[in-house]
Tab-separated table of C-alpha atoms in Angstrom:
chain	number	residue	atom	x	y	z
A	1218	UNK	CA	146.589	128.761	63.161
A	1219	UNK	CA	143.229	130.713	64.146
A	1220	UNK	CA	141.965	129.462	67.057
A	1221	UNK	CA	137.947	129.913	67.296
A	1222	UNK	CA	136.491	131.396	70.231
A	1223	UNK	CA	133.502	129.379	71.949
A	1224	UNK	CA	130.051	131.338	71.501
A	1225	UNK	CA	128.703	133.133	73.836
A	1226	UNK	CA	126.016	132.198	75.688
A	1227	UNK	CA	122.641	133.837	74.807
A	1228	UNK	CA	121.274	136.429	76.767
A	1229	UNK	CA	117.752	137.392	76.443
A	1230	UNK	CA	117.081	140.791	74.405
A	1231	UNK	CA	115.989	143.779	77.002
A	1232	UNK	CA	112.416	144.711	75.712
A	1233	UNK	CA	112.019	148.158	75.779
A	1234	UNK	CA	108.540	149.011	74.540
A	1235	UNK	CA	105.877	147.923	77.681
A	1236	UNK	CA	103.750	145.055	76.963
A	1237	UNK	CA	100.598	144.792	76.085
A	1238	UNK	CA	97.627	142.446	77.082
A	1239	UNK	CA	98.027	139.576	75.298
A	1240	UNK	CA	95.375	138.083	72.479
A	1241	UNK	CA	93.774	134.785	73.092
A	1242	UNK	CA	95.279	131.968	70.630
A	1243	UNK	CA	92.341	130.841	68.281
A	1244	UNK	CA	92.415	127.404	69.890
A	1245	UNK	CA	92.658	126.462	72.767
A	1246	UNK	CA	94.514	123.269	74.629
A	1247	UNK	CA	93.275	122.225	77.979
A	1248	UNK	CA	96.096	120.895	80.252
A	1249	UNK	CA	96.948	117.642	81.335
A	1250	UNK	CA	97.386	117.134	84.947
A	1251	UNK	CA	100.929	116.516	86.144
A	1252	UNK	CA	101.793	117.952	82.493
A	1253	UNK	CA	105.648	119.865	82.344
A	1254	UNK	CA	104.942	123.632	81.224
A	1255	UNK	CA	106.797	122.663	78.027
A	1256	UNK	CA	105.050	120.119	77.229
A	1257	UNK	CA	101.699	122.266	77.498
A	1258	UNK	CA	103.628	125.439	75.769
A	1259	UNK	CA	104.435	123.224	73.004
A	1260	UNK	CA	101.031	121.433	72.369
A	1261	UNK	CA	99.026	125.422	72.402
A	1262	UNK	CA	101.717	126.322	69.517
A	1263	UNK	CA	101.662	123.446	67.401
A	1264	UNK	CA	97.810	123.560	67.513
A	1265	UNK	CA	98.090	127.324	66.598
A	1266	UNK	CA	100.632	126.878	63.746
A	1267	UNK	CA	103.077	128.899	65.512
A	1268	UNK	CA	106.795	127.791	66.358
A	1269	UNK	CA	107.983	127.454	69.880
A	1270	UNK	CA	109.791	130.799	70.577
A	1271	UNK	CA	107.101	132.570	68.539
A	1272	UNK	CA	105.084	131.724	71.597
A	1273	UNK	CA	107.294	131.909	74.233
A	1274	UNK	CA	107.859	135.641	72.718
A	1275	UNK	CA	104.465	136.732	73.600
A	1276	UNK	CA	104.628	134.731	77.001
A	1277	UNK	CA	107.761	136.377	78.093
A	1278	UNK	CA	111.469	137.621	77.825
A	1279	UNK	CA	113.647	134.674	77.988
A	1280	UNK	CA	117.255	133.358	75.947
A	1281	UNK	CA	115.996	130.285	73.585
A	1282	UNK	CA	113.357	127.161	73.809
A	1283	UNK	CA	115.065	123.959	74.383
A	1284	UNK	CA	113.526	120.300	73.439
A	1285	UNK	CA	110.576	119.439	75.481
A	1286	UNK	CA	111.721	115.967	76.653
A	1287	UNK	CA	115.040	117.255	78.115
A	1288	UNK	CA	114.387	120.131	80.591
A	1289	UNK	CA	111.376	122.537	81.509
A	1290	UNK	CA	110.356	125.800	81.456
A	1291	UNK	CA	109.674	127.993	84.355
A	1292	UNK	CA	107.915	131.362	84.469
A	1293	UNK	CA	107.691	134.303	86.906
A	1294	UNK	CA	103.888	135.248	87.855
A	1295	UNK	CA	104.137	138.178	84.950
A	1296	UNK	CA	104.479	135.444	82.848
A	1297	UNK	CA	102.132	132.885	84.066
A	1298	UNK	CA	99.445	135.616	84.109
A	1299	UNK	CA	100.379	135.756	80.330
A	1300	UNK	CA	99.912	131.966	79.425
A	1301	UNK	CA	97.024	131.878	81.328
A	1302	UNK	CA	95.327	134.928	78.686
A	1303	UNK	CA	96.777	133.540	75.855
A	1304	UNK	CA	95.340	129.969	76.736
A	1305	UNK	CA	91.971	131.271	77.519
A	1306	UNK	CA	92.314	129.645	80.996
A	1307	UNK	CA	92.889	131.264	84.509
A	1308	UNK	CA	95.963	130.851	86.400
A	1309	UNK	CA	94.365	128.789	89.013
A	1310	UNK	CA	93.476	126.217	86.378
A	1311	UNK	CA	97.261	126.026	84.894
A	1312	UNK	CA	98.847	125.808	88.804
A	1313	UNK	CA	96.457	122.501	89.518
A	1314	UNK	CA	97.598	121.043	86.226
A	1315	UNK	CA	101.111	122.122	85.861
A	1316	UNK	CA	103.413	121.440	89.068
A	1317	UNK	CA	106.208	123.685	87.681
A	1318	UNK	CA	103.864	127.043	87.501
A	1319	UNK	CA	102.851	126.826	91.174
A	1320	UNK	CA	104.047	129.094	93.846
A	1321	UNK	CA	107.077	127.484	94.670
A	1322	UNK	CA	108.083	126.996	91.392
A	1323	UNK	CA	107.678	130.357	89.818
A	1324	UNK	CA	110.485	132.994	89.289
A	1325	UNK	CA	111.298	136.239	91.358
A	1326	UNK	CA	112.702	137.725	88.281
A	1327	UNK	CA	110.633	140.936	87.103
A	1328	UNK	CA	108.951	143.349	87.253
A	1329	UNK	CA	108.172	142.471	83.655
A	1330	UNK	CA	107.039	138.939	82.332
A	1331	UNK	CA	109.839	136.837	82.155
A	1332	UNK	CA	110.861	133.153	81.608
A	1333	UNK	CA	113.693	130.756	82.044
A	1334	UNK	CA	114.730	127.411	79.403
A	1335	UNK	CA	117.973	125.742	81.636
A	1336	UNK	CA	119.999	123.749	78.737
A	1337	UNK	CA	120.586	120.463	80.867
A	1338	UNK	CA	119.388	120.468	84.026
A	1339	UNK	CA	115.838	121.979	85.793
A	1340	UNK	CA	116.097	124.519	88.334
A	1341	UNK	CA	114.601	121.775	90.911
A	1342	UNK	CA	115.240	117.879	90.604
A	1343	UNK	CA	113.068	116.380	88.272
A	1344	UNK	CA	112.003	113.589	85.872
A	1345	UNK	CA	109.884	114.104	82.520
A	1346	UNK	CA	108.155	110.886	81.563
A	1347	UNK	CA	106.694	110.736	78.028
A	1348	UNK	CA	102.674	109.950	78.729
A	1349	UNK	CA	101.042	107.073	77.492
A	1350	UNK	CA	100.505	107.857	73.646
A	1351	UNK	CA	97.039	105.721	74.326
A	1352	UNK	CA	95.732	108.040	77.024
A	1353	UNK	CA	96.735	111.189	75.204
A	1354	UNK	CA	95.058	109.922	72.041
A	1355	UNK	CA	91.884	108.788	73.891
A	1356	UNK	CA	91.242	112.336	75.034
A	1357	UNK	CA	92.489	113.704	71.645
A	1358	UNK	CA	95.859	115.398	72.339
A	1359	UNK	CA	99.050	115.025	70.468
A	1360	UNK	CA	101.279	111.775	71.581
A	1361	UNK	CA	103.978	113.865	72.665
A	1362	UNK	CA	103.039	114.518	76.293
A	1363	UNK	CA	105.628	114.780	79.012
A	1364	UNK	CA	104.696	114.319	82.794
A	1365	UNK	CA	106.886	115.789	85.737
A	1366	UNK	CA	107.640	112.630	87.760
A	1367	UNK	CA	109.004	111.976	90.855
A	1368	UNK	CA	110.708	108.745	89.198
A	1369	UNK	CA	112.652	107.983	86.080
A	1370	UNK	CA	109.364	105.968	85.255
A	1371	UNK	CA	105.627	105.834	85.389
A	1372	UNK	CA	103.232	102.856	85.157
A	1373	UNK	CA	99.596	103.052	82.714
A	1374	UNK	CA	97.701	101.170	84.648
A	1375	UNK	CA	95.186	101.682	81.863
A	1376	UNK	CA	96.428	100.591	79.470
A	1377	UNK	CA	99.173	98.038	80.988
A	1378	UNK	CA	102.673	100.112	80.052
A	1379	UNK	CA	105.917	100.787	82.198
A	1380	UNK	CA	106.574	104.546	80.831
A	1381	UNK	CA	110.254	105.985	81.110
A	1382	UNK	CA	112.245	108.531	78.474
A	1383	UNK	CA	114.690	106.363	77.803
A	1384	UNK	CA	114.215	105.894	74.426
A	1385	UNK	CA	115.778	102.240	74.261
A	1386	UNK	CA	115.074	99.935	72.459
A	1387	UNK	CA	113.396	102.526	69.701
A	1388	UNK	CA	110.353	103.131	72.481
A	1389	UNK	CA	109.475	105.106	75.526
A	1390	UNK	CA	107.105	102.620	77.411
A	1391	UNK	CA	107.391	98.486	77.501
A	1392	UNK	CA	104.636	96.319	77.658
A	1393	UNK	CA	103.576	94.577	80.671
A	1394	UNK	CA	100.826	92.311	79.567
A	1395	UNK	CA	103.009	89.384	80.488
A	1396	UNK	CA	103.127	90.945	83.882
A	1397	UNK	CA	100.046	91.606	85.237
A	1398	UNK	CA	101.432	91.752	88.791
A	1399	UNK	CA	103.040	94.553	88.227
A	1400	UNK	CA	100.236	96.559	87.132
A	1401	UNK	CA	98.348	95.327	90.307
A	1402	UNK	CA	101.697	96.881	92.397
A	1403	UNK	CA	101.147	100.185	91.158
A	1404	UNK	CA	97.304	99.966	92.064
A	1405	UNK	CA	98.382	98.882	95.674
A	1406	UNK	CA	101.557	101.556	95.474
A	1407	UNK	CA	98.795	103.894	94.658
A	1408	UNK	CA	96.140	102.681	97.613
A	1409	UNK	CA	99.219	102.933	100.123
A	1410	UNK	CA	99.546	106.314	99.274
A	1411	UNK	CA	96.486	107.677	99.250
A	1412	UNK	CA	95.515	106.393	102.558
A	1413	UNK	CA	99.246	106.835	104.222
A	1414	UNK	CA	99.470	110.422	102.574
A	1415	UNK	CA	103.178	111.359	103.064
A	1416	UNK	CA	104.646	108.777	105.074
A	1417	UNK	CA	103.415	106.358	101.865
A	1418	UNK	CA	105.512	108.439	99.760
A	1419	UNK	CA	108.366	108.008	102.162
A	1420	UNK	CA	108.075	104.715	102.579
A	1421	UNK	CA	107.729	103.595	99.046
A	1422	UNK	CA	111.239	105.487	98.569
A	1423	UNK	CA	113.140	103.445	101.200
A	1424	UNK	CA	111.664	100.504	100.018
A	1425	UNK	CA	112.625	101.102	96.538
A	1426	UNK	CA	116.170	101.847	97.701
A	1427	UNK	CA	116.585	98.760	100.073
A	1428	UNK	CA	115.101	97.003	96.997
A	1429	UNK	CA	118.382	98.625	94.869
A	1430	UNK	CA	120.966	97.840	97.322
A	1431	UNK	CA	119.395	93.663	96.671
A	1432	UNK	CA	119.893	94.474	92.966
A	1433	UNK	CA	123.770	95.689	93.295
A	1434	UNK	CA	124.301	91.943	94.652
A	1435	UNK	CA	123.156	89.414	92.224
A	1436	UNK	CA	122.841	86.877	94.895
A	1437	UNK	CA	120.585	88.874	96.642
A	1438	UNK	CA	117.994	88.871	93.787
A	1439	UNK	CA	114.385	87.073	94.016
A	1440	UNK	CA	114.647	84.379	91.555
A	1441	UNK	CA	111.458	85.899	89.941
A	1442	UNK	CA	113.030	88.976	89.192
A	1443	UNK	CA	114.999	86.770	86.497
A	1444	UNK	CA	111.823	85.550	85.216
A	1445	UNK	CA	110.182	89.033	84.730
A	1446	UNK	CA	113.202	90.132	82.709
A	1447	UNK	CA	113.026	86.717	80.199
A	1448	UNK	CA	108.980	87.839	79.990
A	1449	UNK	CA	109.560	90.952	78.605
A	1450	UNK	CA	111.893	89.849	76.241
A	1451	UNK	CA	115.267	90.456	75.015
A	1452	UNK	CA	114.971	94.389	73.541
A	1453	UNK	CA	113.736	96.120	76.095
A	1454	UNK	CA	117.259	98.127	76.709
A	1455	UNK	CA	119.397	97.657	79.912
A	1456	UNK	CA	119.553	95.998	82.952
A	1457	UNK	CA	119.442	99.738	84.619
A	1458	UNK	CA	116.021	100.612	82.877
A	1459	UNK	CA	113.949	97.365	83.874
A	1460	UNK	CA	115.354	97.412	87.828
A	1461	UNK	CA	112.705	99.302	88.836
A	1462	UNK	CA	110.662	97.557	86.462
A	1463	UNK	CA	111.280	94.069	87.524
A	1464	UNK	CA	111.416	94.450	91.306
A	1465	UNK	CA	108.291	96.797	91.558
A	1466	UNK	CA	105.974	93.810	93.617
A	1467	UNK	CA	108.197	93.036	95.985
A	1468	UNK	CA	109.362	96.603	96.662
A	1469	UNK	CA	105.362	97.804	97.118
A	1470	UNK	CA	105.155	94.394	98.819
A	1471	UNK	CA	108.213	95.522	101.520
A	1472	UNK	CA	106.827	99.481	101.571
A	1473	UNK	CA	103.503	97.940	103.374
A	1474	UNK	CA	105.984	96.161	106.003
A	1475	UNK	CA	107.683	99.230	106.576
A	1476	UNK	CA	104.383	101.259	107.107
A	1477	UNK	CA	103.136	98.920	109.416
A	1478	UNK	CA	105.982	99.642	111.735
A	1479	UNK	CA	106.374	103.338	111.362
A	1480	UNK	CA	102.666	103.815	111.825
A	1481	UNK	CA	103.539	101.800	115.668
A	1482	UNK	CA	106.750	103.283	116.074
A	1483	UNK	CA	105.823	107.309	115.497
A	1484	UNK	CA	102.681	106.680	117.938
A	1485	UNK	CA	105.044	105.550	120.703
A	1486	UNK	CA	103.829	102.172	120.894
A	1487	UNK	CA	106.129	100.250	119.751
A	1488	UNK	CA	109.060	97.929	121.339
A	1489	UNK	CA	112.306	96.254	121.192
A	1490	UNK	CA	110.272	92.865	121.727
A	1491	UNK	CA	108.167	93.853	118.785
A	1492	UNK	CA	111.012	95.161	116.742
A	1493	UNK	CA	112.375	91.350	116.382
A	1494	UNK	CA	109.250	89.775	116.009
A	1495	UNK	CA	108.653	92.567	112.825
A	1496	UNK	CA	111.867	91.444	111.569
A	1497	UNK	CA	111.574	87.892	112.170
A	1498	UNK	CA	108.352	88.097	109.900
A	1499	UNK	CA	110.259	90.046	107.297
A	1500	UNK	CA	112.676	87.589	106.895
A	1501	UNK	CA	109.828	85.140	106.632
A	1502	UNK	CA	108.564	86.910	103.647
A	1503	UNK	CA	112.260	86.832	101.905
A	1504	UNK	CA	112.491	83.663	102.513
A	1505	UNK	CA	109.292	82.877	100.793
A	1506	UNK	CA	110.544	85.125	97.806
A	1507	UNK	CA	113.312	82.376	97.712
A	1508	UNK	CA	115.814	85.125	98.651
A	1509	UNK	CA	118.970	84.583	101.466
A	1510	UNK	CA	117.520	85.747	104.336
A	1511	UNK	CA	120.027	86.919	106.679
A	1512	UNK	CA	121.909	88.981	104.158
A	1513	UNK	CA	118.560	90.321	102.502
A	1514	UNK	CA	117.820	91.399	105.989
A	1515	UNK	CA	121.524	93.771	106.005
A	1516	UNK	CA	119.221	96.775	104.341
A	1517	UNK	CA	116.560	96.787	106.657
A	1518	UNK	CA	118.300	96.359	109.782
A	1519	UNK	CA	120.255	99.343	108.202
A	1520	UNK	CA	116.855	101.252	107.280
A	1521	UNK	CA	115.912	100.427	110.823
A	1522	UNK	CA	118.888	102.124	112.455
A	1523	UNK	CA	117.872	105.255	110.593
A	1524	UNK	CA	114.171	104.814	112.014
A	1525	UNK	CA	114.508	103.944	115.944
A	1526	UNK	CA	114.944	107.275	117.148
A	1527	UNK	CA	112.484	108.977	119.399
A	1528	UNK	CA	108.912	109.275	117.874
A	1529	UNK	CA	106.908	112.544	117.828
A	1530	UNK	CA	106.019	113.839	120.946
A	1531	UNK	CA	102.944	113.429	122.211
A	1532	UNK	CA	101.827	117.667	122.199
A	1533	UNK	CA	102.718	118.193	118.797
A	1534	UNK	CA	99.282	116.543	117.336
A	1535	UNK	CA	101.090	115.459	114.257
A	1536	UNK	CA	101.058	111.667	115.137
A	1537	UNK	CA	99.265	109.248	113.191
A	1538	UNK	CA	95.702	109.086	113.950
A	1539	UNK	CA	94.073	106.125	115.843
A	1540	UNK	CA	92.861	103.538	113.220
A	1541	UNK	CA	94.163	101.291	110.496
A	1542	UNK	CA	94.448	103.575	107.355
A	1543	UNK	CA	94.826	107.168	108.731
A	1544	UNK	CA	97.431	109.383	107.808
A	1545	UNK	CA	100.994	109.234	108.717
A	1546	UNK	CA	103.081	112.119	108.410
A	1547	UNK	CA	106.753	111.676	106.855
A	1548	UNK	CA	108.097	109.778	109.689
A	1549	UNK	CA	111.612	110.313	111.520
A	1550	UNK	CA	114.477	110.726	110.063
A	1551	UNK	CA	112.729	112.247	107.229
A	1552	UNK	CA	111.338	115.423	107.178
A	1553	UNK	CA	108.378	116.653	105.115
A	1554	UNK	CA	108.888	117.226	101.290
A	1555	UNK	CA	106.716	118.838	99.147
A	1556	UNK	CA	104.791	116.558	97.124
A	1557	UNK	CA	106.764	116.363	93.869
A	1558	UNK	CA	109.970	115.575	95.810
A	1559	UNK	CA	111.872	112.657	93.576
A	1560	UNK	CA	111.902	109.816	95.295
A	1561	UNK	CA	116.101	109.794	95.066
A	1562	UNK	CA	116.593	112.993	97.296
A	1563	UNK	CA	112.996	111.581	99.521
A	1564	UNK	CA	114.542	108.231	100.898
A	1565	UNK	CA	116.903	108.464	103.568
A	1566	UNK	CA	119.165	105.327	102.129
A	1567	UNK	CA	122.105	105.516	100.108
A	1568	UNK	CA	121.988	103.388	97.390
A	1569	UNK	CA	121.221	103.489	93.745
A	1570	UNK	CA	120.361	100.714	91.453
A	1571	UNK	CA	124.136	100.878	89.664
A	1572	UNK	CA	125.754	101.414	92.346
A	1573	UNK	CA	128.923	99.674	93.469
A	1574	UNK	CA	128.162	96.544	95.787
A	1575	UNK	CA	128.187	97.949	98.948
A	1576	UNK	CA	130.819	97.134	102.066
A	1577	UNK	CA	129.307	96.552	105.664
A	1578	UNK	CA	130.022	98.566	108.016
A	1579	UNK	CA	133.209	96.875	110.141
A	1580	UNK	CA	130.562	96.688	113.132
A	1581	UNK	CA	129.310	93.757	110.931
A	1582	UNK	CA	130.761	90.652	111.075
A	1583	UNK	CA	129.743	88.937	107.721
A	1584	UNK	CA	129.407	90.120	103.928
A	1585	UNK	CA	127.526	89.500	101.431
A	1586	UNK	CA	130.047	90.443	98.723
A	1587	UNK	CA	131.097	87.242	96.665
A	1588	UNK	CA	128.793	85.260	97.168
A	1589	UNK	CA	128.085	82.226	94.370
């Protein structure tokens, strides 16, 4: 019997003759911002009639392309420098548009221009979302556009489509024209954000997390996140995909209640007294969302164990400013990310949507497990 020896794996070819300023392509393609590197290496060669790796050859030395929608590509500055000529666009214009060819992305490996093509996985945790096919089409680029994300999902607020790469169903994005509320979460996700800066971002996480551990225990669930599902039908893939999907109001809805604390809490003015009164109001709210109140309460009391340590001090002149909407810097126990840190390694909770139902702590004296 002749046993057949797995293939190597490919090593890129040693170039031995020194390179030469690149050429300019004939046409050029102008970035998309948030756009993977692949995604923009891709477009500039199909719009030059060139494959892939003919491309990447006069970028760089690297092994082999792989598809755009599974992984990215990641340069050294040698190579960057080379994109940039062969784009007809300076590297400062590629680093604002592409997150993977800023400074903290790019390669040590050199001297010469180099690149890198992992198989299945990125060098840094990452999602790539396909773009809405509307938006790219508007501004007259090809449909396949991929977006780094810091989720498995994006929302068009444009045009009124949950974006994932999923592929279920036949389609990367589901229409949410029957849910209009969702849409106008994303434009207040968006609003928290921009006026919270990172502590938004933190926030948002934990809510979306306290919002999974509700979703691993079916009696836990807003009634309305039943509904939302039956609107968009019965195609649009698995329970897993539309989680996020379905629960995204009342998780941007929560992420203001937990900014409204932290913003008290990391300026030292905050109490025990006020503490119960916050969550007393809380479970107002999940009461209102028709929810069981004392066991939808489990995950924040849990998320507020994690946040009632000592605030800032007082000399470091990082606390949040005086004033309703200032900034809030990524508050206790989190520590600052940069800004394209997923949302899975930014919230300091445990759970998944997926997960297992989870078991109190034995400190707790009730569960919410089997319940009708």
């Amino acid at each position: 019997m002749v046993v057949s020896r797995p293939a190597r794996a490919q090593r890129p070819v040693r170039r031995m003759a020194p390179w030469r300023p690149p050429t300019a392509l004939a046409r050029r393609v102008y970035p998309i911002a948030g756009e993977s590197t692949a995604s923009f290496v891709g477009r500039l060669a199909a719009l030059n009639h060139m494959p892939v790796d003919a491309l990447m050859s006069k970028i760089g030395e690297g092994a082999q392309p792989m598809p755009v929608e599974t992984t990215d590509v990641y340069l050294n500055a040698a190579a960057l420098e080379r994109l940039a000529a062969l784009s007809s666009l300076d590297v400062l214009a590629l680093q604002r548009a592409l997150p993977h060819v800023r400074e903290a992305h790019l390669l040590t490996d050199g001297p010469g221009p180099a690149w890198r093509w992992p198989r299945w996985q990125p060098r840094d945790p990452v999602f790539l979302v396909r773009a809405c096919d509307l938006c790219a089409a508007a501004r007259r680029r090809p449909a396949a556009v991929y977006l780094v994300s810091v989720t498995r999902w994006q929302v068009c607020g444009r045009h009124g489509r949950w974006l994932d790469n999923l592929r279920e169903g036949g389609t990367t994005w589901l229409s949410l024209a029957a849910l209009p509320e969702v849409v106008q979460a994303h434009e207040q996700r968006v609003l928290l954000e921009r006026r919270v800066g990172a502590g938004g971002r933190t926030l948002f996480a934990d809510a979306l997390h306290i919002a999974a551990f509700w979703w691993n225990v079916p009696a836990l669930c807003p009634p309305v996140w039943h509904e939302r599902s039956r609107a968009l039908g019965p195609s649009v893939g698995s329970d897993l995909r539309i989680a996020p999907l379905v629960a995204y109001p009342e998780v941007v809805a929560l992420a203001w209640m937990l900014a409204a604390r932290e913003r008290r809490r990391m300026r030292n003015s905050w109490s025990v007294g006020q503490d119960g009164a916050w969550l007393n109001q809380v479970g107002g709210t999940f009461s209102g969302w028709r929810m069981p109140a004392g066991p939808a309460q489990m995950a924040v009391e849990l998320w507020m164990r994690q946040h009632s340590g000592a605030a800032l001090p007082t000399d470091t002149g990082v606390r949040p400013a005086q004033g309703k909407w200032r900034r809030l810097p990524a508050p206790l126990p989190h520590e600052d990310a940069p800004l394209g840190t997923h949302l899975e390694k930014l919230t300091c909770l445990p759970w998944r949507f997926g997960d297992e139902p989870p078991h109190p702590p034995d400190s707790d004296v009730w569960s919410v497990l089997g319940q009708a």
